[in-house]
Amino acid sequence: MKSNSTKKLAVAGILCAVAVVGSMFIVFPVLGSKCAPVQHMVNILCAVFLGPWYGVGAAFVTSLLRNILGSGSVLAFPGSMCGALLCGLVYQKSKNLPATLVAEVLGTGVVGGLAAYPLAKAFLDPSIVPTVFYGYVVPFLISTVVGSILAGALVFALQKSGALNSMRASLEH
């Protein structure tokens, strides 16, 4: 049991590093948001390999590190964590990759975008807060759709080659 947890924690750490480094190189601004699609790809990889709770933890640590390094904003927390939780729960229950991709898009783009409003109200310039309620759903959606396409292609390729099952099995033993 301890070995299993250690492996999963190590993979979560590696995926956090991928998300942090990826957000430094693959990032684009949309309506004042820093869209980092690699974070969404990592959310889906966490869902597939680790489950929802490791995914939420990895999303939190990634958001924290991105904020410390100046490559993210406080709004990264609700977006990444809501997406990680929802896609992790959907994959855990269904093992259905397309449903998991949709769950990431809805979790980050809609739920996370709307959840960003209270944080924006607390931490951002009051003059831009009214636009955040609707203004962050669109950028979050754009970012998460791009990341979900990347993750879908990667996971599908791993499934097709048979590597996905062996990788998942190695984390269980």
GROMACS .gro file of N, CA and C in nm:
model
  519
    1MET      N    1   0.083  -0.120   0.000
    1MET     CA    2   0.000   0.000   0.000
    1MET      C    3   0.087   0.126   0.000
    2LYS      N    4   0.189   0.127   0.084
    2LYS     CA    5   0.275   0.244   0.093
    2LYS      C    6   0.349   0.267  -0.039
    3SER      N    7   0.394   0.159  -0.103
    3SER     CA    8   0.464   0.170  -0.230
    3SER      C    9   0.372   0.229  -0.337
    4ASN      N   10   0.246   0.188  -0.337
    4ASN     CA   11   0.148   0.239  -0.431
    4ASN      C   12   0.130   0.390  -0.413
    5SER      N   13   0.116   0.434  -0.290
    5SER     CA   14   0.101   0.577  -0.261
    5SER      C   15   0.225   0.655  -0.300
    6THR      N   16   0.340   0.597  -0.275
    6THR     CA   17   0.466   0.663  -0.310
    6THR      C   18   0.478   0.679  -0.461
    7LYS      N   19   0.441   0.576  -0.536
    7LYS     CA   20   0.446   0.585  -0.682
    7LYS      C   21   0.351   0.693  -0.733
    8LYS      N   22   0.230   0.693  -0.678
    8LYS     CA   23   0.131   0.791  -0.722
    8LYS      C   24   0.176   0.934  -0.687
    9LEU      N   25   0.234   0.950  -0.570
    9LEU     CA   26   0.284   1.082  -0.530
    9LEU      C   27   0.397   1.127  -0.623
   10ALA      N   28   0.484   1.035  -0.659
   10ALA     CA   29   0.595   1.067  -0.751
   10ALA      C   30   0.542   1.107  -0.888
   11VAL      N   31   0.445   1.033  -0.938
   11VAL     CA   32   0.386   1.067  -1.068
   11VAL      C   33   0.315   1.202  -1.060
   12ALA      N   34   0.244   1.228  -0.951
   12ALA     CA   35   0.178   1.357  -0.933
   12ALA      C   36   0.281   1.470  -0.934
   13GLY      N   37   0.394   1.449  -0.870
   13GLY     CA   38   0.500   1.550  -0.869
   13GLY      C   39   0.556   1.575  -1.008
   14ILE      N   40   0.575   1.468  -1.083
   14ILE     CA   41   0.625   1.482  -1.220
   14ILE      C   42   0.524   1.558  -1.306
   15LEU      N   43   0.396   1.524  -1.290
   15LEU     CA   44   0.293   1.593  -1.368
   15LEU      C   45   0.281   1.740  -1.327
   16CYS      N   46   0.301   1.770  -1.199
   16CYS     CA   47   0.306   1.911  -1.155
   16CYS      C   48   0.418   1.985  -1.226
   17ALA      N   49   0.534   1.921  -1.231
   17ALA     CA   50   0.649   1.983  -1.298
   17ALA      C   51   0.620   2.007  -1.446
   18VAL      N   52   0.557   1.910  -1.510
   18VAL     CA   53   0.521   1.925  -1.652
   18VAL      C   54   0.426   2.045  -1.668
   19ALA      N   55   0.328   2.057  -1.580
   19ALA     CA   56   0.232   2.168  -1.589
   19ALA      C   57   0.299   2.302  -1.564
   20VAL      N   58   0.386   2.310  -1.465
   20VAL     CA   59   0.453   2.437  -1.434
   20VAL      C   60   0.545   2.478  -1.548
   21VAL      N   61   0.628   2.386  -1.593
   21VAL     CA   62   0.721   2.418  -1.702
   21VAL      C   63   0.644   2.444  -1.832
   22GLY      N   64   0.543   2.362  -1.857
   22GLY     CA   65   0.462   2.382  -1.977
   22GLY      C   66   0.393   2.517  -1.978
   23SER      N   67   0.353   2.565  -1.861
   23SER     CA   68   0.285   2.695  -1.854
   23SER      C   69   0.381   2.811  -1.876
   24MET      N   70   0.509   2.784  -1.869
   24MET     CA   71   0.607   2.890  -1.897
   24MET      C   72   0.633   2.902  -2.047
   25PHE      N   73   0.611   2.794  -2.120
   25PHE     CA   74   0.641   2.794  -2.263
   25PHE      C   75   0.516   2.794  -2.351
   26ILE      N   76   0.409   2.732  -2.305
   26ILE     CA   77   0.286   2.727  -2.384
   26ILE      C   78   0.179   2.803  -2.306
   27VAL      N   79   0.176   2.931  -2.328
   27VAL     CA   80   0.079   3.018  -2.260
   27VAL      C   81   0.040   3.129  -2.357
   28PHE      N   82  -0.089   3.163  -2.356
   28PHE     CA   83  -0.134   3.271  -2.442
   28PHE      C   84  -0.240   3.351  -2.369
   29PRO      N   85  -0.238   3.483  -2.386
   29PRO     CA   86  -0.336   3.567  -2.318
   29PRO      C   87  -0.470   3.571  -2.394
   30VAL      N   88  -0.578   3.563  -2.319
   30VAL     CA   89  -0.711   3.580  -2.374
   30VAL      C   90  -0.791   3.663  -2.273
   31LEU      N   91  -0.829   3.783  -2.311
   31LEU     CA   92  -0.909   3.871  -2.225
   31LEU      C   93  -0.851   3.888  -2.085
   32GLY      N   94  -0.722   3.904  -2.072
   32GLY     CA   95  -0.659   3.927  -1.943
   32GLY      C   96  -0.625   3.801  -1.867
   33SER      N   97  -0.663   3.686  -1.917
   33SER     CA   98  -0.632   3.559  -1.851
   33SER      C   99  -0.507   3.500  -1.917
   34LYS      N  100  -0.429   3.430  -1.837
   34LYS     CA  101  -0.314   3.357  -1.890
   34LYS      C  102  -0.356   3.213  -1.913
   35CYS      N  103  -0.385   3.179  -2.036
   35CYS     CA  104  -0.432   3.045  -2.070
   35CYS      C  105  -0.312   2.951  -2.082
   36ALA      N  106  -0.315   2.845  -2.005
   36ALA     CA  107  -0.207   2.747  -2.003
   36ALA      C  108  -0.267   2.608  -2.027
   37PRO      N  109  -0.278   2.567  -2.153
   37PRO     CA  110  -0.345   2.441  -2.183
   37PRO      C  111  -0.275   2.317  -2.128
   38VAL      N  112  -0.148   2.326  -2.098
   38VAL     CA  113  -0.077   2.211  -2.043
   38VAL      C  114  -0.136   2.171  -1.907
   39GLN      N  115  -0.183   2.268  -1.829
   39GLN     CA  116  -0.247   2.239  -1.701
   39GLN      C  117  -0.367   2.147  -1.721
   40HIS      N  118  -0.444   2.171  -1.823
   40HIS     CA  119  -0.564   2.091  -1.848
   40HIS      C  120  -0.528   1.952  -1.898
   41MET      N  121  -0.422   1.945  -1.976
   41MET     CA  122  -0.371   1.814  -2.018
   41MET      C  123  -0.329   1.734  -1.895
   42VAL      N  124  -0.261   1.798  -1.804
   42VAL     CA  125  -0.216   1.732  -1.682
   42VAL      C  126  -0.336   1.690  -1.596
   43ASN      N  127  -0.439   1.773  -1.588
   43ASN     CA  128  -0.559   1.735  -1.513
   43ASN      C  129  -0.614   1.602  -1.564
   44ILE      N  130  -0.621   1.587  -1.694
   44ILE     CA  131  -0.675   1.464  -1.753
   44ILE      C  132  -0.580   1.348  -1.730
   45LEU      N  133  -0.451   1.370  -1.742
   45LEU     CA  134  -0.355   1.262  -1.715
   45LEU      C  135  -0.364   1.218  -1.569
   46CYS      N  136  -0.381   1.313  -1.478
   46CYS     CA  137  -0.400   1.278  -1.337
   46CYS      C  138  -0.528   1.196  -1.319
   47ALA      N  139  -0.635   1.235  -1.387
   47ALA     CA  140  -0.761   1.161  -1.377
   47ALA      C  141  -0.742   1.017  -1.421
   48VAL      N  142  -0.673   0.998  -1.531
   48VAL     CA  143  -0.655   0.865  -1.589
   48VAL      C  144  -0.559   0.779  -1.507
   49PHE      N  145  -0.451   0.838  -1.460
   49PHE     CA  146  -0.348   0.760  -1.391
   49PHE      C  147  -0.361   0.757  -1.239
   50LEU      N  148  -0.413   0.865  -1.180
   50LEU     CA  149  -0.404   0.879  -1.034
   50LEU      C  150  -0.537   0.889  -0.962
   51GLY      N  151  -0.638   0.939  -1.026
   51GLY     CA  152  -0.767   0.957  -0.960
   51GLY      C  153  -0.791   1.102  -0.923
   52PRO      N  154  -0.914   1.130  -0.879
   52PRO     CA  155  -0.954   1.270  -0.859
   52PRO      C  156  -0.879   1.342  -0.747
   53TRP      N  157  -0.847   1.275  -0.639
   53TRP     CA  158  -0.789   1.346  -0.525
   53TRP      C  159  -0.644   1.382  -0.550
   54TYR      N  160  -0.569   1.293  -0.613
   54TYR     CA  161  -0.432   1.329  -0.652
   54TYR      C  162  -0.437   1.441  -0.757
   55GLY      N  163  -0.538   1.436  -0.845
   55GLY     CA  164  -0.552   1.539  -0.947
   55GLY      C  165  -0.578   1.676  -0.887
   56VAL      N  166  -0.665   1.682  -0.788
   56VAL     CA  167  -0.693   1.810  -0.720
   56VAL      C  168  -0.567   1.860  -0.648
   57GLY      N  169  -0.498   1.769  -0.582
   57GLY     CA  170  -0.373   1.807  -0.513
   57GLY      C  171  -0.269   1.858  -0.611
   58ALA      N  172  -0.254   1.789  -0.723
   58ALA     CA  173  -0.157   1.832  -0.825
   58ALA      C  174  -0.197   1.967  -0.883
   59ALA      N  175  -0.326   1.988  -0.906
   59ALA     CA  176  -0.373   2.116  -0.958
   59ALA      C  177  -0.346   2.230  -0.859
   60PHE      N  178  -0.368   2.203  -0.730
   60PHE     CA  179  -0.341   2.305  -0.628
   60PHE      C  180  -0.192   2.340  -0.625
   61VAL      N  181  -0.108   2.238  -0.620
   61VAL     CA  182   0.037   2.263  -0.613
   61VAL      C  183   0.085   2.334  -0.739
   62THR      N  184   0.034   2.293  -0.854
   62THR     CA  185   0.072   2.359  -0.978
   62THR      C  186   0.031   2.506  -0.977
   63SER      N  187  -0.091   2.533  -0.936
   63SER     CA  188  -0.138   2.673  -0.929
   63SER      C  189  -0.055   2.754  -0.832
   64LEU      N  190  -0.022   2.695  -0.718
   64LEU     CA  191   0.061   2.764  -0.619
   64LEU      C  192   0.198   2.796  -0.676
   65LEU      N  193   0.262   2.698  -0.738
   65LEU     CA  194   0.395   2.720  -0.796
   65LEU      C  195   0.390   2.822  -0.910
   66ARG      N  196   0.287   2.815  -0.994
   66ARG     CA  197   0.275   2.912  -1.103
   66ARG      C  198   0.258   3.053  -1.048
   67ASN      N  199   0.185   3.068  -0.938
   67ASN     CA  200   0.169   3.200  -0.877
   67ASN      C  201   0.300   3.249  -0.817
   68ILE      N  202   0.371   3.161  -0.750
   68ILE     CA  203   0.499   3.199  -0.690
   68ILE      C  204   0.599   3.240  -0.798
   69LEU      N  205   0.597   3.170  -0.911
   69LEU     CA  206   0.690   3.198  -1.020
   69LEU      C  207   0.644   3.310  -1.112
   70GLY      N  208   0.522   3.360  -1.090
   70GLY     CA  209   0.471   3.470  -1.171
   70GLY      C  210   0.416   3.429  -1.306
   71SER      N  211   0.393   3.300  -1.327
   71SER     CA  212   0.340   3.255  -1.457
   71SER      C  213   0.190   3.223  -1.449
   72GLY      N  214   0.128   3.253  -1.338
   72GLY     CA  215  -0.015   3.227  -1.322
   72GLY      C  216  -0.080   3.338  -1.242
   73SER      N  217  -0.210   3.326  -1.226
   73SER     CA  218  -0.282   3.423  -1.145
   73SER      C  219  -0.361   3.347  -1.039
   74VAL      N  220  -0.416   3.421  -0.946
   74VAL     CA  221  -0.496   3.360  -0.839
   74VAL      C  222  -0.616   3.286  -0.898
   75LEU      N  223  -0.657   3.324  -1.017
   75LEU     CA  224  -0.771   3.261  -1.081
   75LEU      C  225  -0.739   3.120  -1.133
   76ALA      N  226  -0.612   3.083  -1.131
   76ALA     CA  227  -0.574   2.947  -1.173
   76ALA      C  228  -0.624   2.843  -1.073
   77PHE      N  229  -0.640   2.881  -0.948
   77PHE     CA  230  -0.681   2.783  -0.846
   77PHE      C  231  -0.819   2.723  -0.874
   78PRO      N  232  -0.925   2.806  -0.885
   78PRO     CA  233  -1.056   2.743  -0.906
   78PRO      C  234  -1.066   2.671  -1.039
   79GLY      N  235  -1.010   2.728  -1.143
   79GLY     CA  236  -1.019   2.665  -1.274
   79GLY      C  237  -0.955   2.527  -1.277
   80SER      N  238  -0.832   2.520  -1.235
   80SER     CA  239  -0.760   2.392  -1.242
   80SER      C  240  -0.816   2.290  -1.144
   81MET      N  241  -0.851   2.334  -1.025
   81MET     CA  242  -0.897   2.239  -0.924
   81MET      C  243  -1.038   2.186  -0.954
   82CYS      N  244  -1.127   2.273  -1.001
   82CYS     CA  245  -1.262   2.226  -1.037
   82CYS      C  246  -1.254   2.130  -1.155
   83GLY      N  247  -1.172   2.163  -1.253
   83GLY     CA  248  -1.156   2.074  -1.367
   83GLY      C  249  -1.096   1.940  -1.328
   84ALA      N  250  -0.994   1.943  -1.244
   84ALA     CA  251  -0.929   1.818  -1.200
   84ALA      C  252  -1.027   1.730  -1.123
   85LEU      N  253  -1.105   1.791  -1.037
   85LEU     CA  254  -1.200   1.713  -0.958
   85LEU      C  255  -1.308   1.650  -1.047
   86LEU      N  256  -1.367   1.731  -1.132
   86LEU     CA  257  -1.477   1.680  -1.213
   86LEU      C  258  -1.429   1.573  -1.312
   87CYS      N  259  -1.319   1.598  -1.382
   87CYS     CA  260  -1.274   1.496  -1.478
   87CYS      C  261  -1.222   1.373  -1.405
   88GLY      N  262  -1.164   1.390  -1.288
   88GLY     CA  263  -1.119   1.275  -1.210
   88GLY      C  264  -1.234   1.188  -1.163
   89LEU      N  265  -1.341   1.250  -1.117
   89LEU     CA  266  -1.459   1.175  -1.073
   89LEU      C  267  -1.525   1.103  -1.191
   90VAL      N  268  -1.536   1.172  -1.303
   90VAL     CA  269  -1.599   1.110  -1.421
   90VAL      C  270  -1.517   0.991  -1.469
   91TYR      N  271  -1.384   1.006  -1.476
   91TYR     CA  272  -1.303   0.893  -1.521
   91TYR      C  273  -1.308   0.778  -1.420
   92GLN      N  274  -1.306   0.811  -1.293
   92GLN     CA  275  -1.311   0.707  -1.190
   92GLN      C  276  -1.439   0.625  -1.201
   93LYS      N  277  -1.550   0.690  -1.228
   93LYS     CA  278  -1.680   0.621  -1.236
   93LYS      C  279  -1.703   0.552  -1.370
   94SER      N  280  -1.654   0.612  -1.480
   94SER     CA  281  -1.692   0.563  -1.612
   94SER      C  282  -1.580   0.498  -1.694
   95LYS      N  283  -1.456   0.536  -1.668
   95LYS     CA  284  -1.341   0.495  -1.750
   95LYS      C  285  -1.361   0.534  -1.897
   96ASN      N  286  -1.441   0.637  -1.920
   96ASN     CA  287  -1.475   0.682  -2.054
   96ASN      C  288  -1.395   0.808  -2.085
   97LEU      N  289  -1.302   0.798  -2.181
   97LEU     CA  290  -1.214   0.911  -2.212
   97LEU      C  291  -1.289   1.031  -2.268
   98PRO      N  292  -1.377   1.015  -2.367
   98PRO     CA  293  -1.448   1.135  -2.416
   98PRO      C  294  -1.529   1.205  -2.306
   99ALA      N  295  -1.594   1.128  -2.219
   99ALA     CA  296  -1.669   1.190  -2.109
   99ALA      C  297  -1.574   1.263  -2.014
  100THR      N  298  -1.455   1.209  -1.994
  100THR     CA  299  -1.356   1.273  -1.908
  100THR      C  300  -1.309   1.405  -1.968
  101LEU      N  301  -1.290   1.407  -2.099
  101LEU     CA  302  -1.248   1.531  -2.166
  101LEU      C  303  -1.356   1.638  -2.153
  102VAL      N  304  -1.481   1.598  -2.172
  102VAL     CA  305  -1.592   1.692  -2.158
  102VAL      C  306  -1.601   1.742  -2.014
  103ALA      N  307  -1.580   1.653  -1.918
  103ALA     CA  308  -1.585   1.691  -1.777
  103ALA      C  309  -1.476   1.793  -1.744
  104GLU      N  310  -1.358   1.777  -1.802
  104GLU     CA  311  -1.250   1.876  -1.781
  104GLU      C  312  -1.292   2.011  -1.837
  105VAL      N  313  -1.349   2.012  -1.955
  105VAL     CA  314  -1.391   2.137  -2.017
  105VAL      C  315  -1.501   2.205  -1.933
  106LEU      N  316  -1.600   2.128  -1.890
  106LEU     CA  317  -1.707   2.186  -1.809
  106LEU      C  318  -1.657   2.226  -1.670
  107GLY      N  319  -1.573   2.141  -1.610
  107GLY     CA  320  -1.523   2.170  -1.476
  107GLY      C  321  -1.436   2.294  -1.472
  108THR      N  322  -1.346   2.306  -1.568
  108THR     CA  323  -1.258   2.422  -1.571
  108THR      C  324  -1.326   2.542  -1.634
  109GLY      N  325  -1.383   2.519  -1.752
  109GLY     CA  326  -1.437   2.631  -1.829
  109GLY      C  327  -1.558   2.695  -1.768
  110VAL      N  328  -1.652   2.615  -1.720
  110VAL     CA  329  -1.776   2.672  -1.669
  110VAL      C  330  -1.770   2.686  -1.517
  111VAL      N  331  -1.755   2.574  -1.445
  111VAL     CA  332  -1.754   2.580  -1.298
  111VAL      C  333  -1.635   2.663  -1.248
  112GLY      N  334  -1.516   2.633  -1.300
  112GLY     CA  335  -1.396   2.708  -1.257
  112GLY      C  336  -1.401   2.854  -1.297
  113GLY      N  337  -1.453   2.879  -1.418
  113GLY     CA  338  -1.466   3.018  -1.463
  113GLY      C  339  -1.559   3.099  -1.373
  114LEU      N  340  -1.670   3.038  -1.334
  114LEU     CA  341  -1.764   3.107  -1.245
  114LEU      C  342  -1.710   3.116  -1.101
  115ALA      N  343  -1.638   3.013  -1.059
  115ALA     CA  344  -1.580   3.014  -0.924
  115ALA      C  345  -1.467   3.116  -0.912
  116ALA      N  346  -1.414   3.161  -1.024
  116ALA     CA  347  -1.307   3.262  -1.021
  116ALA      C  348  -1.359   3.399  -0.975
  117TYR      N  349  -1.488   3.420  -0.989
  117TYR     CA  350  -1.545   3.552  -0.955
  117TYR      C  351  -1.518   3.595  -0.811
  118PRO      N  352  -1.546   3.511  -0.710
  118PRO     CA  353  -1.518   3.556  -0.573
  118PRO      C  354  -1.370   3.586  -0.548
  119LEU      N  355  -1.282   3.508  -0.610
  119LEU     CA  356  -1.138   3.535  -0.595
  119LEU      C  357  -1.101   3.666  -0.662
  120ALA      N  358  -1.156   3.688  -0.780
  120ALA     CA  359  -1.128   3.814  -0.850
  120ALA      C  360  -1.176   3.932  -0.767
  121LYS      N  361  -1.292   3.917  -0.708
  121LYS     CA  362  -1.348   4.025  -0.625
  121LYS      C  363  -1.259   4.054  -0.505
  122ALA      N  364  -1.200   3.950  -0.449
  122ALA     CA  365  -1.116   3.965  -0.330
  122ALA      C  366  -0.976   4.015  -0.363
  123PHE      N  367  -0.920   3.973  -0.478
  123PHE     CA  368  -0.778   3.998  -0.502
  123PHE      C  369  -0.744   4.089  -0.619
  124LEU      N  370  -0.838   4.114  -0.709
  124LEU     CA  371  -0.804   4.192  -0.828
  124LEU      C  372  -0.857   4.334  -0.820
  125ASP      N  373  -0.814   4.415  -0.913
  125ASP     CA  374  -0.857   4.555  -0.923
  125ASP      C  375  -1.010   4.560  -0.934
  126PRO      N  376  -1.075   4.634  -0.846
  126PRO     CA  377  -1.222   4.639  -0.846
  126PRO      C  378  -1.284   4.684  -0.979
  127SER      N  379  -1.210   4.761  -1.058
  127SER     CA  380  -1.266   4.810  -1.184
  127SER      C  381  -1.286   4.698  -1.286
  128ILE      N  382  -1.209   4.588  -1.274
  128ILE     CA  383  -1.225   4.480  -1.372
  128ILE      C  384  -1.312   4.366  -1.320
  129VAL      N  385  -1.347   4.369  -1.193
  129VAL     CA  386  -1.423   4.259  -1.133
  129VAL      C  387  -1.557   4.233  -1.205
  130PRO      N  388  -1.634   4.335  -1.244
  130PRO     CA  389  -1.761   4.304  -1.311
  130PRO      C  390  -1.743   4.222  -1.440
  131THR      N  391  -1.634   4.241  -1.510
  131THR     CA  392  -1.612   4.165  -1.634
  131THR      C  393  -1.565   4.023  -1.607
  132VAL      N  394  -1.513   3.998  -1.489
  132VAL     CA  395  -1.459   3.866  -1.457
  132VAL      C  396  -1.568   3.760  -1.453
  133PHE      N  397  -1.686   3.796  -1.404
  133PHE     CA  398  -1.792   3.696  -1.388
  133PHE      C  399  -1.817   3.624  -1.520
  134TYR      N  400  -1.825   3.700  -1.630
  134TYR     CA  401  -1.845   3.638  -1.761
  134TYR      C  402  -1.715   3.630  -1.840
  135GLY      N  403  -1.626   3.721  -1.812
  135GLY     CA  404  -1.503   3.733  -1.890
  135GLY      C  405  -1.404   3.620  -1.873
  136TYR      N  406  -1.415   3.542  -1.767
  136TYR     CA  407  -1.319   3.434  -1.749
  136TYR      C  408  -1.372   3.299  -1.793
  137VAL      N  409  -1.502   3.289  -1.815
  137VAL     CA  410  -1.555   3.162  -1.866
  137VAL      C  411  -1.499   3.137  -2.006
  138VAL      N  412  -1.498   3.238  -2.092
  138VAL     CA  413  -1.450   3.221  -2.230
  138VAL      C  414  -1.301   3.184  -2.234
  139PRO      N  415  -1.213   3.259  -2.167
  139PRO     CA  416  -1.072   3.220  -2.171
  139PRO      C  417  -1.047   3.082  -2.109
  140PHE      N  418  -1.115   3.052  -2.000
  140PHE     CA  419  -1.097   2.920  -1.938
  140PHE      C  420  -1.142   2.811  -2.035
  141LEU      N  421  -1.252   2.835  -2.106
  141LEU     CA  422  -1.301   2.737  -2.203
  141LEU      C  423  -1.200   2.717  -2.316
  142ILE      N  424  -1.146   2.825  -2.367
  142ILE     CA  425  -1.048   2.815  -2.476
  142ILE      C  426  -0.927   2.735  -2.430
  143SER      N  427  -0.875   2.769  -2.315
  143SER     CA  428  -0.757   2.701  -2.262
  143SER      C  429  -0.783   2.553  -2.238
  144THR      N  430  -0.896   2.522  -2.178
  144THR     CA  431  -0.924   2.383  -2.143
  144THR      C  432  -0.957   2.299  -2.265
  145VAL      N  433  -1.019   2.357  -2.367
  145VAL     CA  434  -1.044   2.281  -2.490
  145VAL      C  435  -0.912   2.243  -2.557
  146VAL      N  436  -0.819   2.337  -2.565
  146VAL     CA  437  -0.688   2.307  -2.624
  146VAL      C  438  -0.616   2.198  -2.544
  147GLY      N  439  -0.614   2.213  -2.412
  147GLY     CA  440  -0.548   2.113  -2.328
  147GLY      C  441  -0.616   1.978  -2.333
  148SER      N  442  -0.748   1.977  -2.343
  148SER     CA  443  -0.822   1.851  -2.351
  148SER      C  444  -0.795   1.779  -2.482
  149ILE      N  445  -0.782   1.854  -2.590
  149ILE     CA  446  -0.748   1.793  -2.719
  149ILE      C  447  -0.609   1.729  -2.712
  150LEU      N  448  -0.514   1.802  -2.653
  150LEU     CA  449  -0.379   1.746  -2.637
  150LEU      C  450  -0.381   1.617  -2.554
  151ALA      N  451  -0.451   1.621  -2.441
  151ALA     CA  452  -0.458   1.504  -2.354
  151ALA      C  453  -0.532   1.390  -2.421
  152GLY      N  454  -0.640   1.420  -2.489
  152GLY     CA  455  -0.716   1.317  -2.558
  152GLY      C  456  -0.632   1.244  -2.661
  153ALA      N  457  -0.554   1.321  -2.738
  153ALA     CA  458  -0.466   1.259  -2.838
  153ALA      C  459  -0.361   1.171  -2.771
  154LEU      N  460  -0.302   1.221  -2.663
  154LEU     CA  461  -0.198   1.144  -2.593
  154LEU      C  462  -0.254   1.017  -2.530
  155VAL      N  463  -0.364   1.029  -2.459
  155VAL     CA  464  -0.423   0.912  -2.391
  155VAL      C  465  -0.475   0.811  -2.494
  156PHE      N  466  -0.535   0.860  -2.602
  156PHE     CA  467  -0.582   0.769  -2.707
  156PHE      C  468  -0.465   0.691  -2.768
  157ALA      N  469  -0.354   0.760  -2.793
  157ALA     CA  470  -0.235   0.692  -2.847
  157ALA      C  471  -0.182   0.588  -2.748
  158LEU      N  472  -0.182   0.623  -2.620
  158LEU     CA  473  -0.137   0.526  -2.518
  158LEU      C  474  -0.233   0.407  -2.510
  159GLN      N  475  -0.363   0.431  -2.523
  159GLN     CA  476  -0.461   0.322  -2.523
  159GLN      C  477  -0.440   0.231  -2.642
  160LYS      N  478  -0.426   0.291  -2.758
  160LYS     CA  479  -0.412   0.215  -2.882
  160LYS      C  480  -0.287   0.127  -2.882
  161SER      N  481  -0.180   0.177  -2.823
  161SER     CA  482  -0.054   0.101  -2.821
  161SER      C  483  -0.051  -0.004  -2.709
  162GLY      N  484  -0.145   0.005  -2.616
  162GLY     CA  485  -0.146  -0.087  -2.503
  162GLY      C  486  -0.064  -0.037  -2.385
  163ALA      N  487   0.003   0.074  -2.403
  163ALA     CA  488   0.089   0.128  -2.297
  163ALA      C  489   0.007   0.181  -2.180
  164LEU      N  490  -0.113   0.230  -2.205
  164LEU     CA  491  -0.194   0.287  -2.098
  164LEU      C  492  -0.223   0.183  -1.990
  165ASN      N  493  -0.264   0.065  -2.030
  165ASN     CA  494  -0.296  -0.039  -1.931
  165ASN      C  495  -0.173  -0.079  -1.850
  166SER      N  496  -0.059  -0.092  -1.915
  166SER     CA  497   0.061  -0.130  -1.839
  166SER      C  498   0.109  -0.018  -1.747
  167MET      N  499   0.094   0.105  -1.791
  167MET     CA  500   0.132   0.218  -1.706
  167MET      C  501   0.039   0.227  -1.584
  168ARG      N  502  -0.089   0.210  -1.606
  168ARG     CA  503  -0.184   0.213  -1.494
  168ARG      C  504  -0.161   0.096  -1.400
  169ALA      N  505  -0.131  -0.021  -1.455
  169ALA     CA  506  -0.106  -0.139  -1.372
  169ALA      C  507   0.020  -0.120  -1.286
  170SER      N  508   0.121  -0.054  -1.340
  170SER     CA  509   0.244  -0.033  -1.263
  170SER      C  510   0.220   0.058  -1.143
  171LEU      N  511   0.120   0.145  -1.151
  171LEU     CA  512   0.088   0.232  -1.038
  171LEU      C  513   0.004   0.160  -0.932
  172GLU      N  514  -0.057   0.051  -0.969
  172GLU     CA  515  -0.143  -0.023  -0.876
  172GLU      C  516  -0.067  -0.128  -0.796
  173HIS      N  517   0.052  -0.165  -0.841
  173HIS     CA  518   0.127  -0.271  -0.771
  173HIS      C  519   0.246  -0.217  -0.698
   0.00000   0.00000   0.00000
